[in-house]
CSV table of C-alpha atoms and ligand atoms in Angstrom, one decimal:
chain,number,residue,atom,x,y,z
H,1,MET,CA,6.3,-15.6,14.6
H,2,PHE,CA,9.9,-14.7,13.8
H,3,LYS,CA,12.4,-13.8,16.5
H,4,ASP,CA,9.6,-14.0,19.0
H,5,LYS,CA,7.7,-11.1,17.4
H,6,LYS,CA,4.5,-11.1,15.5
H,7,VAL,CA,4.8,-10.2,11.9
H,8,VAL,CA,3.5,-7.1,10.0
H,9,PHE,CA,3.6,-7.1,6.2
H,10,SER,CA,2.6,-4.5,3.6
H,11,GLY,CA,3.3,-3.5,0.1
H,12,VAL,CA,3.1,-0.6,-2.3
H,13,GLN,CA,3.3,-0.9,-6.1
H,14,PRO,CA,6.0,1.1,-7.9
H,15,SER,CA,3.3,2.2,-10.4
H,16,GLY,CA,3.8,5.9,-10.1
H,17,VAL,CA,4.9,8.6,-7.7
H,18,LEU,CA,3.2,7.9,-4.4
H,19,THR,CA,0.2,10.1,-3.4
H,20,ILE,CA,-0.9,11.5,-0.1
H,21,GLY,CA,-3.5,8.7,-0.2
H,22,ASN,CA,-0.7,6.1,-0.1
H,23,TYR,CA,1.1,8.1,2.6
H,24,LEU,CA,-1.9,8.7,4.9
H,25,GLY,CA,-3.7,5.5,4.2
H,26,ALA,CA,-0.6,3.2,4.5
H,27,ILE,CA,3.0,4.3,4.7
H,28,LYS,CA,2.7,6.9,7.5
H,29,ASN,CA,1.4,4.1,9.8
H,30,PHE,CA,4.1,1.6,8.9
H,31,LYS,CA,6.7,2.9,11.3
H,32,THR,CA,4.3,2.7,14.3
H,33,PHE,CA,4.7,-1.1,14.2
H,34,SER,CA,8.5,-1.2,14.0
H,35,ASP,CA,9.2,-1.6,17.7
H,36,GLU,CA,6.6,-4.2,18.6
H,37,TYR,CA,6.5,-6.3,15.5
H,38,TYR,CA,8.8,-7.9,13.0
H,39,CYS,CA,8.0,-5.7,10.0
H,40,LEU,CA,8.4,-6.4,6.3
H,41,TYR,CA,7.6,-3.7,3.8
H,42,CYS,CA,7.8,-4.7,0.1
H,43,VAL,CA,7.9,-2.8,-3.2
H,44,VAL,CA,5.5,-5.0,-5.1
H,45,ASN,CA,6.9,-4.7,-8.6
H,46,GLU,CA,5.4,-8.0,-9.8
H,47,HIS,CA,1.9,-6.6,-9.0
H,48,ALA,CA,2.7,-3.5,-11.0
H,49,ILE,CA,3.1,-5.3,-14.3
H,50,THR,CA,-0.6,-6.4,-14.2
H,51,VAL,CA,-0.9,-3.0,-15.9
H,52,ARG,CA,1.5,-2.1,-18.8
H,53,GLN,CA,4.6,-0.3,-17.4
H,54,ASN,CA,7.5,1.4,-19.2
H,55,PRO,CA,10.6,-0.6,-18.1
H,56,ALA,CA,12.8,2.4,-17.4
H,57,GLU,CA,10.0,4.0,-15.4
H,58,LEU,CA,9.3,0.9,-13.5
H,59,ARG,CA,13.0,0.5,-12.6
H,60,LYS,CA,13.2,4.2,-11.5
H,61,ARG,CA,10.0,4.0,-9.4
H,62,THR,CA,11.3,0.9,-7.7
H,63,TYR,CA,14.3,2.8,-6.3
H,64,GLU,CA,12.1,5.7,-5.6
H,65,THR,CA,9.5,3.7,-3.6
H,66,LEU,CA,12.2,2.2,-1.5
H,67,ALA,CA,13.7,5.6,-0.9
H,68,LEU,CA,10.3,6.9,0.0
H,69,TYR,CA,9.8,4.1,2.6
H,70,MET,CA,12.9,5.3,4.3
H,71,ALA,CA,12.1,9.0,3.9
H,72,CYS,CA,8.8,8.3,5.7
H,73,GLY,CA,10.8,7.0,8.7
H,74,LEU,CA,11.3,3.3,8.0
H,75,ASP,CA,14.8,2.4,9.2
H,76,PRO,CA,16.2,-0.5,7.2
H,77,GLU,CA,17.9,-1.7,10.4
H,78,LYS,CA,14.6,-2.1,12.2
H,79,ASN,CA,12.4,-3.2,9.2
H,80,THR,CA,13.0,-5.6,6.4
H,81,LEU,CA,12.6,-3.4,3.3
H,82,PHE,CA,12.8,-5.3,0.0
H,83,VAL,CA,11.7,-5.7,-3.6
H,84,GLN,CA,9.2,-8.5,-4.5
H,85,SER,CA,11.0,-9.8,-7.6
H,86,HIS,CA,14.2,-10.4,-5.5
H,87,VAL,CA,12.4,-13.1,-3.6
H,88,PRO,CA,11.1,-15.7,-6.1
H,89,ALA,CA,9.1,-17.5,-3.3
H,90,HIS,CA,6.3,-14.9,-3.9
H,91,THR,CA,5.5,-16.1,-7.3
H,92,GLU,CA,6.1,-19.7,-6.3
H,93,LEU,CA,3.5,-19.5,-3.5
H,94,GLY,CA,1.3,-17.3,-5.7
H,95,TRP,CA,1.0,-20.2,-8.2
H,96,ILE,CA,0.2,-22.6,-5.5
H,97,LEU,CA,-2.4,-20.4,-4.0
H,98,ASP,CA,-4.0,-19.9,-7.4
H,99,CYS,CA,-5.0,-23.5,-7.1
H,100,TYR,CA,-6.8,-22.8,-3.9
H,101,THR,CA,-8.6,-19.7,-5.1
H,102,MET,CA,-11.9,-19.9,-6.9
H,103,PHE,CA,-12.7,-18.3,-10.2
H,104,GLY,CA,-16.0,-17.0,-8.6
H,105,GLU,CA,-14.1,-15.4,-5.8
H,106,LEU,CA,-11.7,-13.6,-8.1
H,107,SER,CA,-14.6,-12.5,-10.3
H,108,ARG,CA,-16.1,-10.6,-7.4
H,109,MET,CA,-13.0,-8.4,-6.7
H,110,THR,CA,-13.9,-4.8,-7.2
H,111,GLN,CA,-10.3,-3.8,-8.0
H,112,PHE,CA,-10.3,-6.3,-10.8
H,113,LYS,CA,-13.6,-4.8,-12.2
H,114,ASP,CA,-12.3,-1.2,-11.9
H,115,LYS,CA,-8.9,-1.9,-13.4
H,116,SER,CA,-10.5,-4.0,-16.2
H,117,ALA,CA,-12.8,-1.1,-17.1
H,118,LYS,CA,-9.8,1.3,-17.1
H,119,ASN,CA,-7.5,-1.1,-19.1
H,120,ALA,CA,-10.1,-2.6,-21.5
H,121,ASP,CA,-7.4,-3.5,-24.0
H,122,ASN,CA,-5.3,-5.4,-21.5
H,123,ILE,CA,-7.4,-7.6,-19.2
H,124,ASN,CA,-4.7,-10.1,-18.6
H,125,ALA,CA,-4.8,-13.2,-16.4
H,126,GLY,CA,-2.4,-11.6,-14.0
H,127,LEU,CA,-4.8,-8.8,-13.3
H,128,PHE,CA,-7.4,-11.4,-12.5
H,129,THR,CA,-5.2,-13.6,-10.2
H,130,TYR,CA,-3.6,-10.5,-8.6
H,131,PRO,CA,-5.3,-11.3,-5.2
H,132,SER,CA,-3.7,-14.7,-4.9
H,133,LEU,CA,-0.3,-13.2,-5.4
H,134,MET,CA,-1.1,-10.7,-2.7
H,135,ALA,CA,-2.2,-13.5,-0.5
H,136,ALA,CA,1.1,-15.2,-1.1
H,137,ASP,CA,3.0,-12.0,-0.2
H,138,ILE,CA,1.2,-12.0,3.1
H,139,LEU,CA,1.0,-15.7,4.0
H,140,LEU,CA,4.6,-16.4,3.1
H,141,TYR,CA,5.7,-14.6,6.2
H,142,GLN,CA,3.1,-15.9,8.7
H,143,THR,CA,1.8,-12.3,8.9
H,144,GLU,CA,-0.5,-11.3,11.7
H,145,LEU,CA,-1.2,-7.7,10.7
H,146,VAL,CA,-1.5,-5.9,7.4
H,147,PRO,CA,-1.7,-2.1,7.4
H,148,VAL,CA,-3.5,-1.0,4.3
H,149,GLY,CA,-6.1,1.5,3.0
H,150,VAL,CA,-9.8,0.4,2.9
H,151,ASP,CA,-9.6,-0.4,-0.8
H,152,GLN,CA,-7.7,-3.5,0.1
H,153,LYS,CA,-10.2,-4.9,2.6
H,154,GLN,CA,-11.8,-7.2,0.0
H,155,HIS,CA,-8.4,-8.6,-0.9
H,156,LEU,CA,-7.6,-9.2,2.7
H,157,GLU,CA,-10.8,-11.1,3.3
H,158,LEU,CA,-10.0,-13.3,0.3
H,159,THR,CA,-6.5,-13.8,1.8
H,160,ARG,CA,-8.0,-15.0,5.0
H,161,ASN,CA,-10.4,-17.3,3.1
H,162,ILE,CA,-7.5,-18.8,1.2
H,163,ALA,CA,-5.4,-19.3,4.3
H,164,GLU,CA,-8.4,-21.0,6.1
H,165,ARG,CA,-9.1,-23.2,3.2
H,166,PHE,CA,-5.5,-24.4,2.9
H,167,ASN,CA,-5.3,-24.9,6.7
H,168,GLN,CA,-8.5,-26.9,6.6
H,169,VAL,CA,-7.2,-29.3,3.9
H,170,TYR,CA,-3.6,-29.6,5.1
H,171,GLY,CA,-3.6,-28.7,8.8
H,172,GLU,CA,-2.3,-25.5,10.3
H,173,THR,CA,0.1,-24.0,7.8
H,174,PHE,CA,-0.6,-20.3,7.6
H,175,VAL,CA,-1.4,-17.7,10.2
H,176,VAL,CA,-4.7,-16.1,9.3
H,177,PRO,CA,-3.9,-12.3,9.1
H,178,GLU,CA,-5.9,-9.3,10.2
H,179,GLY,CA,-6.1,-6.0,8.4
H,180,TYR,CA,-5.1,-2.7,10.1
H,181,ILE,CA,-7.1,0.1,8.4
H,182,PRO,CA,-6.7,3.6,9.7
H,183,GLN,CA,-9.9,5.4,10.9
H,184,THR,CA,-10.1,8.8,9.2
H,185,THR,CA,-7.6,8.3,6.3
H,186,ALA,CA,-8.6,4.9,5.1
H,187,LYS,CA,-9.7,6.3,1.8
H,188,ILE,CA,-8.4,9.7,0.6
H,189,MET,CA,-10.5,10.8,-2.4
H,190,SER,CA,-9.5,12.3,-5.8
H,191,LEU,CA,-9.4,16.1,-5.7
H,192,SER,CA,-11.3,16.2,-9.1
H,193,GLU,CA,-13.9,13.5,-8.4
H,194,PRO,CA,-14.3,13.3,-4.6
H,195,THR,CA,-16.4,10.1,-4.8
H,196,LYS,CA,-13.5,8.3,-6.4
H,197,LYS,CA,-10.3,7.1,-4.6
H,198,MET,CA,-7.2,9.1,-5.1
H,199,SER,CA,-5.0,6.8,-7.1
H,200,LYS,CA,-1.3,7.2,-8.1
H,201,SER,CA,-1.9,5.9,-11.6
H,202,ASP,CA,-4.6,8.5,-12.3
H,203,GLU,CA,-3.9,10.4,-15.5
H,204,ASN,CA,-5.3,13.6,-14.3
H,205,GLU,CA,-2.5,15.3,-12.4
H,206,ASN,CA,-5.0,17.7,-10.7
H,207,ALA,CA,-6.8,14.8,-9.0
H,208,VAL,CA,-3.7,13.7,-7.1
H,209,VAL,CA,-1.3,15.3,-4.7
H,210,ARG,CA,2.0,13.4,-4.8
H,211,ILE,CA,4.4,13.1,-1.9
H,212,LEU,CA,7.1,14.7,-4.0
H,213,ASP,CA,5.0,17.6,-5.4
H,214,SER,CA,6.5,21.1,-4.9
H,215,LYS,CA,4.8,23.4,-2.4
H,216,ASP,CA,3.4,25.5,-5.3
H,217,ALA,CA,2.0,22.5,-7.0
H,218,ILE,CA,0.4,21.3,-3.8
H,219,ILE,CA,-1.3,24.6,-3.1
H,220,ARG,CA,-2.4,25.0,-6.7
H,221,LYS,CA,-4.0,21.5,-6.7
H,222,PHE,CA,-5.9,22.1,-3.4
H,223,LYS,CA,-7.1,25.5,-4.7
H,224,ARG,CA,-8.6,23.7,-7.7
H,225,ALA,CA,-10.1,20.8,-5.7
H,226,VAL,CA,-13.7,20.2,-6.6
H,227,THR,CA,-16.1,21.0,-3.8
H,228,ASP,CA,-19.8,21.7,-3.6
H,229,SER,CA,-21.7,24.9,-4.4
H,230,GLY,CA,-22.1,25.8,-0.7
H,231,ASN,CA,-19.7,27.8,1.5
H,232,GLU,CA,-19.6,26.1,4.9
H,233,ILE,CA,-16.8,24.0,6.1
H,234,ARG,CA,-18.9,21.2,7.7
H,235,ARG,CA,-19.6,17.6,7.3
H,236,GLY,CA,-22.8,16.6,5.6
H,237,GLU,CA,-24.7,15.1,2.7
H,238,GLY,CA,-23.2,15.9,-0.7
H,239,LYS,CA,-20.1,17.5,0.8
H,240,ASP,CA,-17.7,14.7,-0.2
H,241,GLY,CA,-15.1,17.2,-1.5
H,242,ILE,CA,-15.1,19.2,1.8
H,243,MET,CA,-15.1,16.1,3.9
H,244,ASN,CA,-12.1,14.8,2.0
H,245,LEU,CA,-10.2,18.0,2.6
H,246,MET,CA,-11.2,17.9,6.2
H,247,SER,CA,-9.7,14.4,6.6
H,248,ILE,CA,-6.5,15.5,4.9
H,249,TYR,CA,-6.2,18.6,7.0
H,250,GLY,CA,-7.0,16.6,10.1
H,251,ALA,CA,-4.4,14.0,9.3
H,252,PHE,CA,-1.6,16.6,8.7
H,253,THR,CA,-2.4,18.8,11.7
H,254,GLY,CA,-3.8,16.3,14.2
H,255,LYS,CA,-7.0,18.3,14.6
H,256,THR,CA,-10.4,16.6,15.0
H,257,GLU,CA,-13.4,17.3,12.7
H,258,GLU,CA,-15.1,19.4,15.4
H,259,GLU,CA,-11.9,21.5,15.8
H,260,ILE,CA,-11.7,22.0,12.1
H,261,GLU,CA,-15.3,23.1,11.8
H,262,ARG,CA,-14.8,25.5,14.7
H,263,GLU,CA,-11.6,26.9,13.2
H,264,PHE,CA,-13.2,27.7,9.9
H,265,ASP,CA,-16.6,28.8,11.1
H,266,GLY,CA,-17.6,31.8,9.1
H,267,LYS,CA,-14.6,31.4,6.7
H,268,GLY,CA,-14.9,30.4,3.0
H,269,TYR,CA,-13.7,27.5,0.9
H,270,GLY,CA,-10.8,29.6,-0.4
H,271,ASP,CA,-9.3,30.1,3.1
H,272,PHE,CA,-9.8,26.5,4.0
H,273,LYS,CA,-8.2,25.2,0.8
H,274,MET,CA,-5.2,27.4,1.3
H,275,ALA,CA,-4.8,26.1,4.9
H,276,VAL,CA,-5.0,22.5,3.7
H,277,GLY,CA,-2.4,23.1,1.1
H,278,GLU,CA,0.0,24.8,3.5
H,279,ALA,CA,-0.4,22.1,6.2
H,280,CYS,CA,0.2,19.4,3.6
H,281,ALA,CA,3.2,21.0,2.1
H,282,ASP,CA,4.7,21.7,5.5
H,283,ALA,CA,4.2,18.1,6.6
H,284,LEU,CA,5.8,16.7,3.5
H,285,ALA,CA,8.8,19.0,3.4
H,286,PRO,CA,11.0,16.9,5.7
H,287,VAL,CA,10.0,13.7,3.9
H,288,GLN,CA,11.0,15.4,0.6
H,289,ALA,CA,14.3,16.5,1.9
H,290,GLU,CA,15.2,13.1,3.2
H,291,PHE,CA,14.0,11.5,-0.1
H,292,THR,CA,16.3,13.8,-2.2
H,293,ARG,CA,19.3,12.8,0.0
H,294,LEU,CA,18.5,9.0,-0.2
H,295,ALA,CA,17.5,8.9,-3.9
H,296,ALA,CA,20.9,10.3,-4.9
H,297,ASP,CA,22.7,7.2,-3.5
H,298,LYS,CA,21.7,4.3,-5.7
H,299,ALA,CA,24.5,2.1,-4.3
H,300,TYR,CA,23.1,2.5,-0.8
H,301,LEU,CA,19.6,1.8,-2.0
H,302,GLU,CA,20.8,-1.4,-3.6
H,303,SER,CA,22.6,-2.5,-0.4
H,304,VAL,CA,19.3,-2.0,1.4
H,305,MET,CA,17.5,-4.1,-1.3
H,306,GLU,CA,20.2,-6.8,-1.0
H,307,LYS,CA,19.9,-7.0,2.8
H,308,GLY,CA,16.1,-7.0,2.7
H,309,ALA,CA,16.0,-9.7,0.0
H,310,ASP,CA,18.3,-11.9,2.1
H,311,GLU,CA,16.3,-11.5,5.2
H,312,ALA,CA,13.0,-12.0,3.5
H,313,SER,CA,14.2,-15.1,1.5
H,314,ARG,CA,15.4,-16.8,4.7
H,315,LEU,CA,12.0,-16.4,6.3
H,316,ALA,CA,10.1,-17.3,3.1
H,317,ALA,CA,12.1,-20.5,2.7
H,318,ARG,CA,10.7,-21.8,6.0
H,319,THR,CA,7.1,-21.4,4.9
H,320,MET,CA,7.8,-22.8,1.5
H,321,SER,CA,9.4,-25.9,2.8
H,322,LYS,CA,6.4,-26.5,5.0
H,323,VAL,CA,4.0,-25.9,2.1
H,324,ARG,CA,5.8,-28.2,-0.3
H,325,ARG,CA,5.9,-31.0,2.2
H,326,LYS,CA,2.2,-30.6,2.9
H,327,LEU,CA,1.3,-30.6,-0.8
H,328,GLY,CA,3.3,-33.7,-1.5
H,329,PHE,CA,6.0,-32.1,-3.6
H,330,VAL,CA,9.2,-34.1,-3.4
H,331,GLU,CA,12.0,-32.2,-1.8
H,332,LEU,CA,15.6,-33.0,-2.5
H,333,GLY,CA,18.2,-32.8,0.2
H,334,ARG,CA,20.7,-31.0,-2.0
H,335,LYS,CA,22.0,-27.6,-1.0
B,1,ATP,P1,-2.6,2.3,-8.5
B,1,ATP,O1,-3.2,3.6,-8.9
B,1,ATP,O2,-1.4,1.9,-9.3
B,1,ATP,O3,-3.6,1.2,-8.3
B,1,ATP,P2,-2.7,3.0,-5.7
B,1,ATP,O4,-2.5,4.5,-5.6
B,1,ATP,O5,-4.0,2.5,-5.5
B,1,ATP,O6,-2.0,2.5,-7.0
B,1,ATP,P3,-1.2,0.9,-4.3
B,1,ATP,O7,0.2,0.7,-4.5
B,1,ATP,O8,-2.2,0.0,-4.9
B,1,ATP,O9,-1.7,2.4,-4.6
B,1,ATP,O10,-1.5,0.9,-2.7
B,1,ATP,C1,-0.5,1.1,-1.7
B,1,ATP,C2,-1.2,1.3,-0.4
B,1,ATP,O11,-1.8,2.6,-0.3
B,1,ATP,C3,-2.3,0.3,-0.1
B,1,ATP,O12,-2.3,0.0,1.3
B,1,ATP,C4,-3.6,1.1,-0.4
B,1,ATP,O13,-4.7,0.6,0.3
B,1,ATP,C5,-3.2,2.5,0.1
B,1,ATP,N1,-3.9,3.5,-0.7
B,1,ATP,C6,-3.9,3.7,-2.0
B,1,ATP,N2,-4.7,4.7,-2.3
B,1,ATP,C7,-5.2,5.2,-1.2
B,1,ATP,C8,-6.1,6.3,-0.8
B,1,ATP,N3,-6.6,7.1,-1.8
B,1,ATP,N4,-6.5,6.5,0.5
B,1,ATP,C9,-6.0,5.6,1.4
B,1,ATP,N5,-5.1,4.6,1.2
B,1,ATP,C10,-4.7,4.4,-0.1
B,2,LTN,N1,-2.8,-5.0,-3.5
B,2,LTN,C1,-2.2,-3.8,-2.9
B,2,LTN,C2,-0.7,-3.8,-2.9
B,2,LTN,C3,-0.2,-5.1,-2.3
B,2,LTN,C4,-0.2,-5.4,-0.9
B,2,LTN,C5,0.3,-6.7,-0.8
B,2,LTN,C6,-0.7,-4.7,0.2
B,2,LTN,C7,0.4,-6.1,-2.9
B,2,LTN,N2,0.7,-7.1,-2.0
B,2,LTN,C8,0.4,-7.3,0.5
B,2,LTN,C9,-0.5,-5.3,1.5
B,2,LTN,C10,0.0,-6.6,1.6
B,2,LTN,C11,-2.7,-2.6,-3.6
B,2,LTN,O1,-3.1,-2.7,-4.8
B,2,LTN,N3,-2.8,-1.6,-3.0
């Protein structure tokens, strides 16, 4: 609890241009907590290096991700927006929590298995211990609520287990957090393989719609989206592609699945895909305009980073001091 408010924390990796999966599954929901909670939203660049990154790109994406947070409606006066590497307490607590996380637990993480398969030549220790750094991000701020897509559910469960284990050994130290997972947009699927999650680091550009894609690109990608051989816009077995487009359309228009089925009754996939593309492009247009304005002002973005890092560091220091004391680390009184 900071300033008498419960804490919300979430993070996005600057590992590529954000997709509508990141937007609908996570960022779009972030601002709904700003009034009631103390919100911290982090650009988790230390997580991003578990996969090889080009330094210039990583730097650029870090500014970009912060600008996108703001373009999606997060006011830096009402939310603490910051970059993970500016607050060294994340890696400090990450190491400590590594010592309270079991090898067997980490071995069961599906994201580790997926990313190891994708990066077979770079299965590094950081990729393996990634979930304990994520736990540190969350527990450092005594977070109550973590808005994420459903792919992060397993990491959140592990975070809870780590917190409970630590509390059991040392007495109440960490708040045990809950996940906040949206209902219909918890997992937006790839447009090329609709049984796979849409992922910003996918190499196939046709599989992902990015928040910053032009209207033409968005419409073209939806037109090419893989569907089934049928022709009805309905939910059902084997209709993963259509159901994915229905969730996307519903999220951008506010329409329910029943309303969408009625609207497109008797119409074909072509009409439907066009409508999804239009709705998506229209909804993203204001975000893109705001992004363009913000991204041009690097000095401003750095001032936001600076303020965010100061706020986050101050809060992190409280938890760290408690943790060090409990562990038996000698603390010196020097300033
Ligand atoms: P990468 O491809 O680099 O692993 P990613 O696209 O999976 O990246 P992250 O930065 O790992 O994105 O995730 C940021 C947030 O977006 C997380 O809360 C995650 O759950 C959510 N998210 C990511 N992809 C989707 C998706 N397809 N549908 C819904 N939510 C998603
Ligand atoms: N693991 C997440 C990104 C992430 C995160 C966090 C999300 C890192 N730290 C803390 C919520 C809270 C991912 O891969 N999507």
